[in-house]
Amino acid sequence: MEKLPSLHLSRRGLIGAIGTLALAAVARPSSAADSLISFDELYGKFGVLGLEFSDKVKRLAGKGISMKGFMAPPLKAEAQFFVLTEVPMSLCPFCSSDADWPDNIVVVYLGEKQTFVQPRQTIEVRGTLEYGSWTDPETGFVSLLRIRQAEYSAV
Amino acid sequence: MRTLLAAFAATTILAGAAQATTVYPLDRATILAGSPFDFKVELNKQVKLEDVKITVNGQDYKTVLGGEAQFVELEKGKDDKALGSAILLRGLKISAPGDYKIEVAAGDETKSVTWNVYETAAQPKAKNIIFLLGDGLSVAHRTAARIMSKGMTEGKANGRLNMDDLERMAFIGTSATNAVDTDSANTMSAYMTGHKTAVNAIGVYADRTPASLDDPRVETFAEAVRRLTKKSIGIVATAEVEDATPAAVVAHTRNRNDKADVVGMLLDVKPEVLLGGGSAYFLGKEVAGSKRKDNQDYIKQFQDAGYKLATDKNELAANASAEGNLLGLFHTGNMDVTLDREFLKKGTVDKFPYQPGLVAMTKVALDRLSKNPDGFFLMVEGSSIDKMSHPLDWDRAVYETIEFDQAIGVAREFQKAHPDTLIVVTGDHTHGVSIIGTVDDEKPGTEMREKVGTYAEAGFPNYKDENGDGYPDKVDVSRRLFLSANNGPDHYETFRPKLDGPFVPAVQNEKKEYVANEQYKDVPGAVFVQGNIPKSGDSGVHAADDVVLQSAGPGAEGFHGYMEQSDVYRVLADTFALGAKQTN
């Protein structure tokens, strides 16, 4: 059973911890470690009427960051981006359609073409963080958080 | 779920292949007199208008159907594939009851279908209808809910569920027009329109063209109530309010995943009370958490249309007896399930800590709707019985059933004070699940399967409800009910409740096959269960078994024996006299 808490915390329960984590991040002196950002640190506030990006996201916007996660199965083979999720997308029994991504996805635009990895492999993505609504002109996919000029490797 | 999406793709492809000439509504359709519907003929070949002859009961169709159809010389499928010509007449009505034989001839193609147009009682039998739908509600769910909630001594239940005392009953067939096994979209659509349709479709017949929003429409129950009465309409669900079941009360689409469009359809019908999850589709795309692809702010549009907004249980309670329309959205997605929300505090409960339950939502809906002197139609969905049965999480599914039954209790209390109310309780489809005994931790050994008791070895479970809230005080008691699925993906059976969050039986590998989730492999005593559905399936699937419908109140006598889901609509329409000219 011991693996379960992390699995489910990450899937649905992660959000409650965010308030405190975000505060902790602010309190810490700025350092290289700050450019690492986790899924837990993306949002500062959750609510029915919308989510709010954390101070850390706002501070790191436009800067180089790295982030660990999973590559969701690509929308189309030739898409120039993929969706980074906190847990493998196959662990989403509630998702009734491709539109039903979890709240906390990050879209990754690659600087150069790379081979896609299997969905269960943890990867680390490095690139420039960007937030705000963006509609991919080619696919119409709407995203709120992106890593641009990205590269990734398996970890 | 994903399997449904795959089925949708498959049916779409099939529909594009050469088929017999198709007429919508289909043969043997039953149609409420005066209810608007779209008529469509799909021919296999491209023909000229002058080559098409359509008669209704031997007369030219224009005389009987009251209008000239639009002729589409060539319909195109995916990648511009030529599909053939089509004839389309939207929003026609037939007022006179009887059988209508439609004969189509075009070149060498012919097709004949017969519809039955029915009238209803001239006078309404009830002022109010409360339609309570347990999504996926199977016999095992209710048996388990009774035993876990009330207990059992020497083989007799120690108490009864609220649904146990609804005296009028029927067995209901759930199959779709294109499959014996089906989904929540078309099952609820059949209840809510009187027409069966295809998997994934709501309020339409599923035509062959790729667009999902232009398929031939049929009227929904809420639309008929709006057209003919001054009654109020309420929709309550623990799922997203734009999910298949609540959507089917008002919406029209070939694809249940058109959730952003469904929100607009909800606003078109303007139910007086709309409560549930799913706010992500109400928020413009600029708002973090939105799932829309446009910037429409439906929260504001509903407010501009006179709705009060509630976003948690305190705001809901404060609105309980207020005037005007009420929109209550309590989660961006599906609301958390009872076991997580009330007991384990898992799932997303710390994100949305003040979600009301189904009971509180039903109470508020009844308080507000009953202010209308003309009466109301209220649909209440116990949404997550299904959502927890797909991942084979039986404990969560049974807790959902208990909560659903408590909402039925609220409806029954209302009915005592307002006997002019029809209550209908049913499921939309079943799941392949049964109770086969108990799991007893006290049995010797370490292998969990040796602790499974069947027949005389099962004894009775030892759940307790000392605080009298109707739920077991503890879900992980030492001797538990053992529910088992008859289908599913590869998975590990742990024989224990999943205390850390809903069960995730299978995960996808690089070949896009679902394999057993190894997170559960090391749970002591877990055994590997080989799947018996295709490896593309991520979870247990619906069963084609009949569902049980139970009912009480004026109009309930219409339910008996075996009925198709589409026949249930006719009883509802008869109860409100929707096939007769209303005088009030």
XYZ file of C-alpha atoms in Angstrom:
739
model
C 0.000 0.000 0.000
C 2.861 2.379 0.563
C 3.071 3.518 -3.009
C -0.547 4.541 -3.051
C -0.383 7.799 -1.121
C 1.958 9.412 -3.588
C -0.074 8.136 -6.501
C -3.333 9.567 -5.324
C -1.957 12.618 -3.657
C -0.450 13.513 -6.942
C -3.592 12.795 -8.910
C -6.300 14.549 -7.037
C -5.189 15.520 -3.585
C -2.199 17.604 -4.438
C -3.951 20.885 -4.480
C -4.596 21.366 -0.799
C -0.924 21.331 -0.066
C -0.288 24.090 -2.528
C -1.033 27.081 -0.359
C 1.627 26.155 2.133
C 4.114 25.062 -0.481
C 3.789 28.320 -2.335
C 4.388 30.262 0.861
C 7.432 28.166 1.602
C 8.784 28.915 -1.841
C 8.409 32.644 -1.303
C 10.071 32.495 2.067
C 13.124 30.702 0.712
C 15.970 32.868 -0.508
C 16.121 32.993 -4.256
C 18.480 30.339 -5.550
C 19.161 28.106 -8.498
C 16.831 25.532 -6.944
C 13.973 27.961 -7.519
C 14.120 27.343 -11.242
C 12.928 23.817 -10.513
C 9.167 23.917 -10.355
C 6.852 21.092 -9.412
C 3.218 20.482 -10.227
C 2.425 21.233 -6.589
C 3.706 24.776 -7.077
C 1.715 25.856 -10.119
C -1.387 27.307 -8.514
C -1.821 29.449 -5.446
C -5.584 29.292 -5.235
C -8.323 26.982 -6.387
C -11.979 27.739 -6.737
C -15.119 27.061 -8.692
C -14.704 30.413 -10.447
C -11.135 29.742 -11.504
C -7.643 28.969 -10.407
C -4.832 31.406 -9.702
C -1.227 30.932 -10.679
C 1.226 30.864 -7.807
C 3.666 33.675 -7.129
C 6.428 31.288 -8.147
C 4.918 30.835 -11.607
C 4.551 34.587 -11.998
C 8.118 35.174 -10.830
C 9.609 32.540 -13.137
C 7.643 33.535 -16.227
C 10.028 34.224 -19.103
C 12.860 32.455 -17.310
C 14.498 29.078 -17.750
C 12.952 26.390 -15.593
C 12.890 22.644 -15.299
C 9.987 20.437 -14.426
C 9.411 16.717 -13.976
C 6.339 14.885 -15.185
C 4.907 12.503 -17.742
C 4.292 12.890 -21.435
C 0.669 12.414 -22.313
C 0.038 10.427 -25.484
C 0.468 13.001 -28.283
C -2.698 14.474 -29.798
C -1.321 13.817 -33.251
C 1.937 12.187 -34.225
C 3.211 15.307 -35.979
C 2.202 17.832 -33.298
C 4.962 20.197 -32.300
C 3.976 20.091 -28.678
C 2.996 17.602 -26.062
C 1.172 17.782 -22.767
C 3.129 17.289 -19.561
C 1.078 15.813 -16.739
C 1.838 15.115 -13.137
C 0.841 11.465 -13.392
C 0.608 9.277 -16.479
C -2.597 10.202 -18.319
C -3.545 6.558 -18.306
C -4.134 6.996 -14.600
C -7.135 9.182 -15.207
C -10.222 7.005 -14.887
C -12.441 10.084 -14.741
C -11.366 11.565 -18.021
C -14.219 10.919 -20.393
C -12.663 12.662 -23.353
C -9.460 14.203 -24.569
C -10.901 17.551 -23.559
C -10.958 16.417 -19.959
C -7.356 16.931 -19.095
C -6.550 17.364 -15.434
C -6.488 21.017 -14.284
C -2.750 21.084 -13.844
C -1.313 20.345 -17.254
C 1.633 22.106 -18.849
C 2.054 22.273 -22.607
C 5.592 21.752 -23.856
C 6.764 23.248 -27.152
C 10.000 21.623 -28.236
C 12.944 23.667 -29.477
C 13.948 20.774 -31.700
C 12.159 17.652 -32.711
C 12.658 14.809 -30.249
C 11.479 11.226 -30.129
C 8.402 10.682 -28.042
C 8.803 8.446 -25.016
C 6.334 5.991 -23.568
C 3.676 7.557 -21.383
C 4.838 5.903 -18.153
C 8.404 7.232 -18.274
C 9.180 10.147 -15.952
C 10.840 12.943 -17.875
C 12.465 16.233 -16.970
C 11.653 19.156 -19.230
C 13.822 22.265 -19.455
C 12.770 25.443 -21.219
C 11.223 28.877 -20.791
C 8.104 29.177 -18.647
C 5.144 31.114 -19.976
C 1.625 31.586 -18.581
C -1.654 33.002 -19.895
C -4.130 31.662 -22.413
C -2.697 30.546 -25.747
C -4.466 28.752 -28.566
C -2.233 26.615 -30.701
C -2.857 27.907 -34.234
C -2.425 24.492 -35.797
C -4.491 22.300 -33.481
C -6.733 24.784 -31.644
C -5.506 23.329 -28.347
C -5.915 25.898 -25.577
C -3.294 26.025 -22.846
C -2.666 28.250 -19.853
C 0.854 27.193 -18.910
C 3.646 26.413 -21.336
C 7.317 25.595 -21.505
C 8.772 26.899 -24.762
C 12.065 26.177 -26.515
C 12.030 23.014 -24.483
C 14.076 19.878 -24.438
C 13.604 16.869 -22.269
C 15.269 13.716 -21.098
C 14.183 10.614 -19.287
C 14.949 10.520 -15.577
C -14.774 6.713 -21.008
C -12.091 6.024 -23.527
C -13.777 2.859 -24.661
C -16.826 4.910 -25.527
C -14.737 7.285 -27.549
C -13.327 4.352 -29.434
C -16.851 3.096 -29.989
C -17.848 6.520 -31.233
C -15.036 6.516 -33.762
C -16.003 3.032 -34.871
C -19.660 3.858 -35.314
C -18.829 6.999 -37.216
C -16.696 5.019 -39.617
C -19.371 2.368 -39.984
C -21.964 5.010 -40.628
C -19.822 6.281 -43.461
C -19.760 2.880 -45.147
C -22.472 1.805 -47.562
C -25.608 1.061 -45.564
C -29.237 0.572 -46.295
C -31.173 3.736 -46.914
C -31.891 5.247 -43.517
C -34.895 7.200 -42.351
C -34.904 9.175 -39.101
C -36.873 8.743 -36.884
C -36.120 5.032 -37.240
C -38.668 2.314 -37.888
C -40.922 1.630 -34.860
C -40.214 5.094 -33.400
C -42.820 6.278 -30.921
C -43.500 9.995 -31.094
C -45.417 12.227 -28.720
C -48.247 13.970 -30.563
C -47.340 17.584 -31.261
C -43.701 17.160 -30.249
C -41.308 18.723 -32.786
C -38.701 16.478 -34.415
C -36.403 16.464 -37.432
C -37.048 14.131 -40.362
C -34.090 12.949 -42.376
C -33.620 10.460 -45.203
C -30.096 9.302 -46.027
C -29.779 7.765 -49.479
C -26.798 5.655 -50.464
C -26.451 7.220 -53.886
C -26.339 10.703 -55.276
C -29.681 11.349 -56.957
C -31.625 14.281 -58.353
C -34.445 15.897 -56.411
C -37.007 14.957 -59.039
C -36.057 11.289 -58.614
C -37.040 11.263 -54.934
C -40.544 10.291 -53.939
C -41.627 10.289 -50.321
C -45.108 9.409 -49.164
C -46.673 9.267 -45.735
C -49.600 6.852 -45.485
C -49.735 6.951 -49.278
C -50.010 10.752 -49.532
C -47.317 13.185 -50.610
C -45.208 13.877 -47.503
C -45.605 17.655 -47.780
C -49.308 17.409 -47.093
C -48.913 15.237 -43.995
C -45.663 16.563 -42.567
C -46.564 20.148 -43.286
C -43.501 21.390 -45.110
C -41.015 20.918 -47.881
C -37.785 19.187 -47.020
C -34.366 20.555 -47.796
C -32.615 18.474 -50.461
C -28.903 17.893 -50.063
C -27.606 16.528 -53.341
C -24.414 15.153 -51.855
C -23.487 14.694 -48.218
C -19.816 14.350 -47.470
C -18.104 12.304 -44.809
C -14.628 12.409 -43.407
C -11.994 13.442 -45.970
C -14.755 14.567 -48.338
C -15.942 11.008 -48.944
C -19.164 11.025 -50.962
C -22.016 9.599 -48.892
C -25.073 10.092 -51.072
C -28.016 12.466 -51.178
C -30.147 13.423 -48.205
C -33.532 14.934 -47.469
C -33.973 16.944 -44.303
C -37.026 18.562 -42.754
C -36.510 20.158 -39.365
C -38.928 20.830 -36.546
C -42.011 19.145 -37.957
C -44.914 18.138 -35.726
C -47.602 15.514 -36.061
C -50.671 16.249 -33.984
C -53.009 13.409 -34.914
C -52.205 10.123 -33.169
C -51.879 6.930 -35.174
C -49.480 4.915 -37.271
C -47.587 6.718 -40.012
C -45.971 4.681 -42.776
C -43.209 6.567 -44.527
C -42.160 5.218 -47.923
C -39.104 6.520 -49.720
C -38.191 5.737 -53.317
C -35.189 7.228 -55.110
C -33.815 5.501 -58.193
C -33.401 1.887 -57.204
C -33.372 2.643 -53.487
C -36.483 2.117 -51.415
C -37.122 2.230 -47.714
C -40.214 2.013 -45.581
C -40.589 2.782 -41.883
C -43.577 3.108 -39.590
C -43.861 5.513 -36.680
C -46.436 5.457 -33.941
C -47.637 8.894 -32.878
C -49.352 8.721 -29.490
C -51.491 11.076 -27.515
C -51.680 11.203 -23.748
C -54.281 11.611 -21.077
C -56.153 14.892 -21.481
C -55.582 15.882 -17.880
C -52.303 15.698 -15.939
C -52.175 12.976 -13.302
C -49.536 14.652 -11.165
C -48.394 18.194 -10.606
C -44.761 17.320 -10.023
C -42.360 14.645 -11.228
C -39.138 13.806 -9.429
C -36.999 11.578 -11.655
C -34.099 10.097 -9.705
C -31.463 8.344 -11.735
C -28.642 6.300 -10.229
C -26.054 6.259 -12.988
C -25.004 2.643 -13.437
C -27.342 1.536 -10.631
C -27.252 -2.261 -10.685
C -28.963 -4.790 -8.454
C -25.681 -5.527 -6.627
C -25.239 -1.829 -5.772
C -28.610 -1.634 -4.059
C -28.219 -4.972 -2.260
C -24.806 -3.896 -1.001
C -26.142 -0.464 -0.005
C -28.924 -2.134 2.003
C -26.549 -4.504 3.805
C -23.831 -1.890 4.463
C -26.316 0.744 5.561
C -28.857 -1.314 7.502
C -27.145 -4.592 8.362
C -28.464 -8.132 8.142
C -29.350 -10.705 10.779
C -29.971 -14.371 10.048
C -30.484 -13.648 6.410
C -33.063 -10.886 6.795
C -32.210 -7.260 6.211
C -32.307 -5.179 9.395
C -33.802 -2.262 7.562
C -34.987 -1.060 4.203
C -33.686 1.453 1.746
C -35.977 4.279 0.682
C -36.046 2.824 -2.816
C -37.236 -0.518 -1.426
C -40.726 0.826 -0.755
C -41.537 2.246 -4.175
C -44.334 -0.111 -5.143
C -44.660 0.132 -8.925
C -41.897 -1.592 -10.858
C -40.661 -2.437 -14.312
C -37.644 -4.020 -15.923
C -36.091 -1.621 -18.387
C -34.144 -2.456 -21.536
C -31.158 -0.177 -22.071
C -29.754 -1.052 -25.486
C -28.821 1.544 -28.095
C -29.872 1.759 -31.750
C -26.373 0.633 -32.724
C -25.295 -1.663 -29.876
C -26.630 -4.060 -27.284
C -24.341 -2.510 -24.652
C -24.550 1.184 -24.251
C -23.597 4.386 -22.468
C -25.154 7.037 -20.261
C -25.704 9.532 -23.049
C -28.126 7.583 -25.144
C -29.750 5.752 -22.217
C -30.738 8.991 -20.502
C -31.597 10.444 -23.883
C -34.081 7.582 -24.407
C -35.691 8.345 -21.025
C -35.756 12.057 -21.798
C -36.954 11.997 -25.428
C -38.871 8.757 -25.962
C -36.507 7.886 -28.828
C -33.657 5.402 -28.570
C -30.445 6.552 -30.153
C -26.794 5.591 -30.670
C -23.955 5.411 -28.159
C -22.685 8.912 -27.254
C -25.751 10.686 -28.704
C -28.097 12.982 -26.763
C -31.433 14.320 -28.021
C -30.691 13.435 -31.643
C -30.681 10.517 -34.020
C -27.079 9.815 -34.982
C -26.712 10.622 -38.664
C -23.815 9.786 -40.975
C -22.189 13.193 -41.384
C -19.166 14.022 -39.210
C -20.543 17.211 -37.610
C -21.933 16.384 -34.183
C -24.300 19.316 -33.691
C -26.420 19.059 -36.852
C -27.940 15.596 -36.398
C -31.729 15.161 -36.583
C -33.160 16.388 -33.297
C -35.977 15.155 -31.131
C -37.568 17.131 -28.324
C -36.396 16.565 -24.756
C -38.743 16.230 -21.808
C -37.654 19.571 -20.377
C -38.314 21.238 -23.725
C -41.774 19.655 -23.879
C -42.504 20.833 -20.341
C -41.393 24.349 -21.364
C -43.453 24.242 -24.570
C -46.686 23.204 -22.926
C -46.672 24.155 -19.262
C -45.636 26.823 -16.800
C -43.882 24.261 -14.643
C -40.341 24.748 -13.352
C -37.400 22.530 -14.272
C -34.609 21.396 -11.981
C -31.403 19.472 -12.674
C -29.215 18.160 -9.864
C -26.115 15.994 -10.335
C -22.848 15.282 -8.579
C -21.144 15.026 -11.975
C -20.392 18.016 -14.169
C -23.773 19.537 -15.053
C -22.802 19.220 -18.735
C -22.024 15.491 -18.342
C -24.167 13.029 -20.321
C -27.024 12.432 -17.872
C -27.834 16.005 -16.839
C -27.148 17.141 -20.409
C -29.748 14.713 -21.758
C -32.508 16.602 -19.945
C -32.058 19.502 -22.373
C -29.330 18.966 -24.964
C -28.907 17.852 -28.576
C -25.598 16.490 -29.836
C -24.199 13.395 -31.498
C -21.179 13.646 -29.225
C -21.567 13.820 -25.465
C -18.114 15.389 -25.283
C -19.426 18.654 -26.768
C -19.568 19.903 -23.197
C -18.818 23.539 -23.992
C -21.836 23.558 -26.348
C -24.022 21.806 -23.779
C -23.527 24.730 -21.387
C -25.103 26.979 -24.029
C -27.969 24.512 -24.444
C -28.548 24.571 -20.676
C -28.778 28.355 -20.864
C -31.239 28.081 -23.776
C -33.679 25.996 -21.715
C -32.938 27.871 -18.453
C -33.789 25.277 -15.824
C -34.905 27.167 -12.721
C -32.479 25.130 -10.632
C -29.168 23.760 -11.922
C -26.806 22.230 -9.351
C -23.653 20.163 -9.706
C -20.013 20.275 -10.774
C -18.379 21.302 -14.019
C -17.679 25.033 -13.686
C -14.583 24.654 -15.931
C -16.882 24.769 -18.975
C -18.545 27.967 -17.711
C -15.294 29.933 -17.582
C -13.762 31.789 -20.515
C -10.494 30.357 -21.808
C -8.430 33.153 -20.267
C -9.351 31.983 -16.775
C -7.014 29.394 -15.295
C -8.978 26.188 -14.845
C -11.202 26.825 -17.882
C -11.858 24.054 -20.363
C -13.454 26.246 -22.972
C -11.837 27.158 -26.257
C -13.581 30.520 -26.410
C -13.923 33.460 -24.087
C -17.604 33.128 -23.304
C -18.257 33.766 -19.625
C -21.276 31.607 -18.911
C -21.231 32.435 -15.208
C -21.981 36.016 -16.199
C -24.481 34.976 -18.878
C -26.450 32.932 -16.359
C -26.293 35.807 -13.870
C -27.456 38.229 -16.566
C -30.345 35.844 -17.209
C -31.424 36.274 -13.591
C -29.636 33.403 -11.896
C -28.261 33.599 -8.372
C -24.917 31.803 -8.069
C -23.829 29.438 -5.292
C -20.301 28.007 -5.247
C -20.243 26.090 -1.948
C -22.615 24.529 0.525
C -22.927 27.681 2.619
C -23.991 29.757 -0.366
C -26.348 26.942 -1.353
C -27.967 26.932 2.082
C -28.281 30.715 2.010
C -30.153 30.382 -1.288
C -32.433 27.587 -0.129
C -35.617 29.592 -0.035
C -34.759 32.618 -2.153
C -36.786 33.622 -5.204
C -35.553 33.367 -8.780
C -33.370 30.914 -10.637
C -30.409 29.216 -9.019
C -27.110 28.074 -10.540
C -24.989 26.081 -8.098
C -21.554 24.984 -9.260
C -19.425 23.331 -6.610
C -16.420 21.960 -8.462
C -14.555 22.670 -11.676
C -14.999 18.986 -12.627
C -17.003 16.133 -11.141
C -17.756 16.613 -7.446
C -15.908 14.405 -4.986
C -17.593 11.160 -4.027
C -19.293 10.622 -0.678
C -16.612 8.364 0.830
C -13.915 10.956 0.064
C -16.024 14.046 0.744
C -17.550 13.002 4.047
C -15.207 10.390 5.480
C -11.698 9.935 4.089
C -11.103 13.540 2.921
C -9.236 12.225 -0.102
C -9.631 13.106 -3.759
C -9.877 16.875 -4.271
C -11.694 17.580 -1.027
C -8.938 19.869 0.266
C -9.190 21.867 -2.952
C -12.983 22.177 -2.742
C -13.674 21.667 0.973
C -17.275 22.939 1.095
C -19.030 20.831 -1.535
C -22.630 20.018 -0.700
C -23.827 16.425 -1.087
C -26.675 15.093 -3.183
C -29.076 15.213 -0.237
C -28.499 18.910 0.465
C -28.753 19.756 -3.237
C -32.007 17.788 -3.603
C -33.523 19.548 -0.585
C -32.691 23.010 -1.891
C -33.959 22.117 -5.357
C -37.292 20.928 -3.939
C -37.609 23.972 -1.671
C -37.223 26.311 -4.594
C -39.087 24.403 -7.298
C -42.103 23.798 -5.071
C -42.725 27.550 -4.919
C -44.153 27.298 -8.425
C -47.937 26.778 -8.105
C -47.916 25.027 -11.513
C -45.487 22.342 -10.340
C -42.137 21.136 -11.564
C -39.981 18.461 -13.142
C -36.829 17.653 -11.172
C -34.079 15.295 -12.332
C -31.645 14.136 -9.653
C -28.654 12.070 -10.668
C -26.543 9.954 -8.333
C -23.728 10.369 -10.825
C -20.778 8.638 -9.258
C -22.256 5.182 -8.734
C -21.112 4.757 -12.317
C -17.957 6.830 -12.033
C -16.739 4.613 -9.193
C -17.896 1.356 -10.799
C -15.799 1.874 -13.927
C -12.543 1.644 -11.933
C -14.028 -1.306 -9.986
C -14.001 0.751 -6.755
C -16.992 -0.969 -5.226
C -16.820 0.599 -1.774
C -17.026 4.089 -3.231
C -19.792 3.016 -5.615
C -21.863 1.590 -2.741
C -21.420 4.723 -0.594
C -22.680 6.685 -3.593
C -25.695 4.375 -3.731
C -26.432 5.029 -0.061
C -26.248 8.772 -0.673
C -28.508 8.417 -3.718
C -30.989 6.491 -1.575
C -30.941 9.264 1.020
C -31.819 11.726 -1.739
C -34.728 9.418 -2.598
C -35.698 9.722 1.080
C -35.849 13.516 0.693
C -38.091 13.081 -2.349
C -40.336 10.654 -0.445
C -40.694 13.134 2.424
C -41.667 15.793 -0.089
C -44.179 13.405 -1.621
C -45.827 12.830 1.780
C -46.558 16.538 2.005
C -47.298 16.840 -1.729
C -49.084 13.641 -2.818
C -49.603 15.055 -6.313
C -45.988 14.084 -7.043
C -44.758 11.163 -9.135
C -41.407 9.723 -8.058
C -39.444 7.570 -10.496
C -36.235 5.848 -9.411
C -34.128 3.952 -11.898
C -30.688 3.432 -13.376
C -29.637 4.191 -16.919
C -27.620 1.013 -17.408
C -26.002 -1.589 -15.205
C -22.446 -2.661 -14.469
C -21.097 -6.203 -14.468
C -20.915 -6.515 -10.694
C -22.253 -8.949 -8.105
C -21.911 -9.650 -4.423
C -20.434 -13.103 -3.988
C -19.755 -13.246 -0.240
C -17.399 -11.641 2.250
C -13.701 -11.101 2.855
C -12.734 -11.970 6.430
C -9.336 -10.784 7.676
C -9.641 -13.196 10.637
C -9.542 -16.257 8.427
C -6.129 -17.997 8.693
C -3.240 -17.561 6.278
C -1.743 -14.708 4.309
C -3.346 -15.331 0.933
C -6.271 -12.947 0.669
C -8.225 -15.178 -1.674
C -8.333 -17.783 1.102
C -10.098 -15.191 3.230
C -12.927 -14.895 0.734
C -15.989 -16.633 2.113
C -18.566 -18.017 -0.295
C -21.807 -19.805 0.598
C -21.811 -20.839 4.276
C -18.247 -19.620 4.742
C -19.312 -16.047 4.030
C -21.321 -15.370 7.171
C -22.338 -11.721 7.371
C -20.226 -8.569 7.230
C -19.539 -6.626 10.438
C -20.202 -3.028 9.386
C -21.598 -0.852 12.174
C -23.550 2.382 11.984
C -23.496 3.559 15.586
C -23.944 7.236 14.740
C -27.034 6.421 12.685
C -26.038 8.463 9.632
C -26.875 5.574 7.295
C -23.245 4.953 6.367
C -20.972 2.372 7.979
C -18.828 4.120 10.614
C -15.818 2.379 9.069
C -15.462 1.094 5.539
C -12.440 -1.145 6.212
C -14.058 -3.466 8.754
C -12.543 -6.894 9.338
C -15.306 -8.798 7.537
C -16.427 -6.973 4.424
C -18.846 -7.550 1.602
C -17.044 -8.926 -1.430
C -18.209 -7.428 -4.703
C -16.628 -8.692 -7.869
C -16.671 -7.553 -11.470
C -17.418 -9.923 -14.308
C -15.345 -7.834 -16.712
C -12.469 -5.430 -16.669
C -8.917 -4.741 -17.767
C -5.915 -6.569 -16.307
C -5.708 -5.493 -12.679
C -4.677 -6.478 -9.175
C -7.488 -7.465 -6.827
C -6.536 -6.272 -3.336
C -9.659 -7.485 -1.494
C -9.605 -4.233 0.482
C -11.207 -0.785 0.313
C -8.985 1.801 -1.347
C -8.407 4.221 1.516
C -5.933 6.474 -0.273
C -8.162 7.473 -3.164
C -10.212 5.888 -5.928
C -8.918 2.648 -7.444
C -6.941 2.917 -10.674
C -7.011 -0.651 -11.968
C -5.018 -0.339 -15.194
C -2.460 1.953 -16.813
C -1.464 2.393 -20.402
C 1.834 1.122 -21.753
C 3.806 2.349 -24.746
C 1.696 0.152 -27.051
C -1.410 1.930 -25.771
C -2.574 -1.248 -24.099
C -4.004 -1.100 -20.618
C -2.038 -3.274 -18.227
C -2.508 -3.931 -14.510
C -1.450 -0.950 -12.396
C 1.617 -2.166 -10.562
C 1.038 0.308 -7.766
C -1.227 -2.340 -6.244
C 1.007 -5.336 -6.907
C 2.657 -5.256 -3.504
C -0.501 -4.843 -1.464
C -0.355 -7.918 0.805
C -2.400 -10.734 -0.705
C -3.149 -8.909 -3.979
C -3.718 -11.250 -6.915
C -3.414 -10.559 -10.605
C -6.732 -10.736 -12.452
C -6.423 -11.142 -16.181
C -8.709 -8.862 -18.134
C -11.411 -10.228 -20.417
C -12.116 -7.140 -22.508
C -9.837 -5.731 -25.221
C -6.583 -4.243 -23.980
C -7.754 -0.857 -25.251
C -10.253 -0.802 -22.368
C -9.075 1.092 -19.281
C -11.814 0.027 -16.863
C -14.870 -2.138 -16.291
C -17.665 -1.653 -18.819
C -21.422 -1.295 -18.596
C -23.564 -4.412 -18.717
C -26.502 -4.820 -21.078
C -28.596 -6.345 -18.265
C -31.993 -4.767 -17.661
C -32.217 -2.096 -14.994
C -34.943 -2.008 -12.355
C -37.292 0.966 -12.321
C -39.405 1.698 -9.261
C -42.011 4.341 -8.849
C -44.673 5.754 -6.558
C -47.382 8.388 -6.866
C -49.939 9.356 -9.482
C -48.903 8.054 -12.902
C -46.784 5.235 -11.434
C -49.326 2.658 -12.601
C -47.870 3.153 -16.093
C -44.767 1.198 -15.096
C -45.034 -2.581 -15.271
C -43.466 -5.631 -16.851
C -40.719 -5.100 -19.393
C -40.376 -1.692 -20.982
C -37.890 -0.064 -23.300
C -36.224 3.063 -21.960
C -38.026 5.057 -24.599
C -41.388 3.788 -23.218
C -40.618 5.408 -19.869
C -40.843 8.811 -21.550
C -44.381 8.028 -22.591
C -45.418 7.447 -18.972
C -43.796 10.725 -17.934
C -45.505 12.556 -20.810
C -48.830 10.947 -19.886
C -48.423 11.996 -16.249
C -48.096 15.626 -17.326
C -50.581 15.215 -20.230
C -47.978 16.549 -22.673
C -49.687 14.987 -25.672
C -52.901 16.897 -25.069
C -53.697 20.579 -25.438
C -53.067 22.065 -22.019
C -55.607 24.448 -20.644
C -53.581 25.844 -17.768
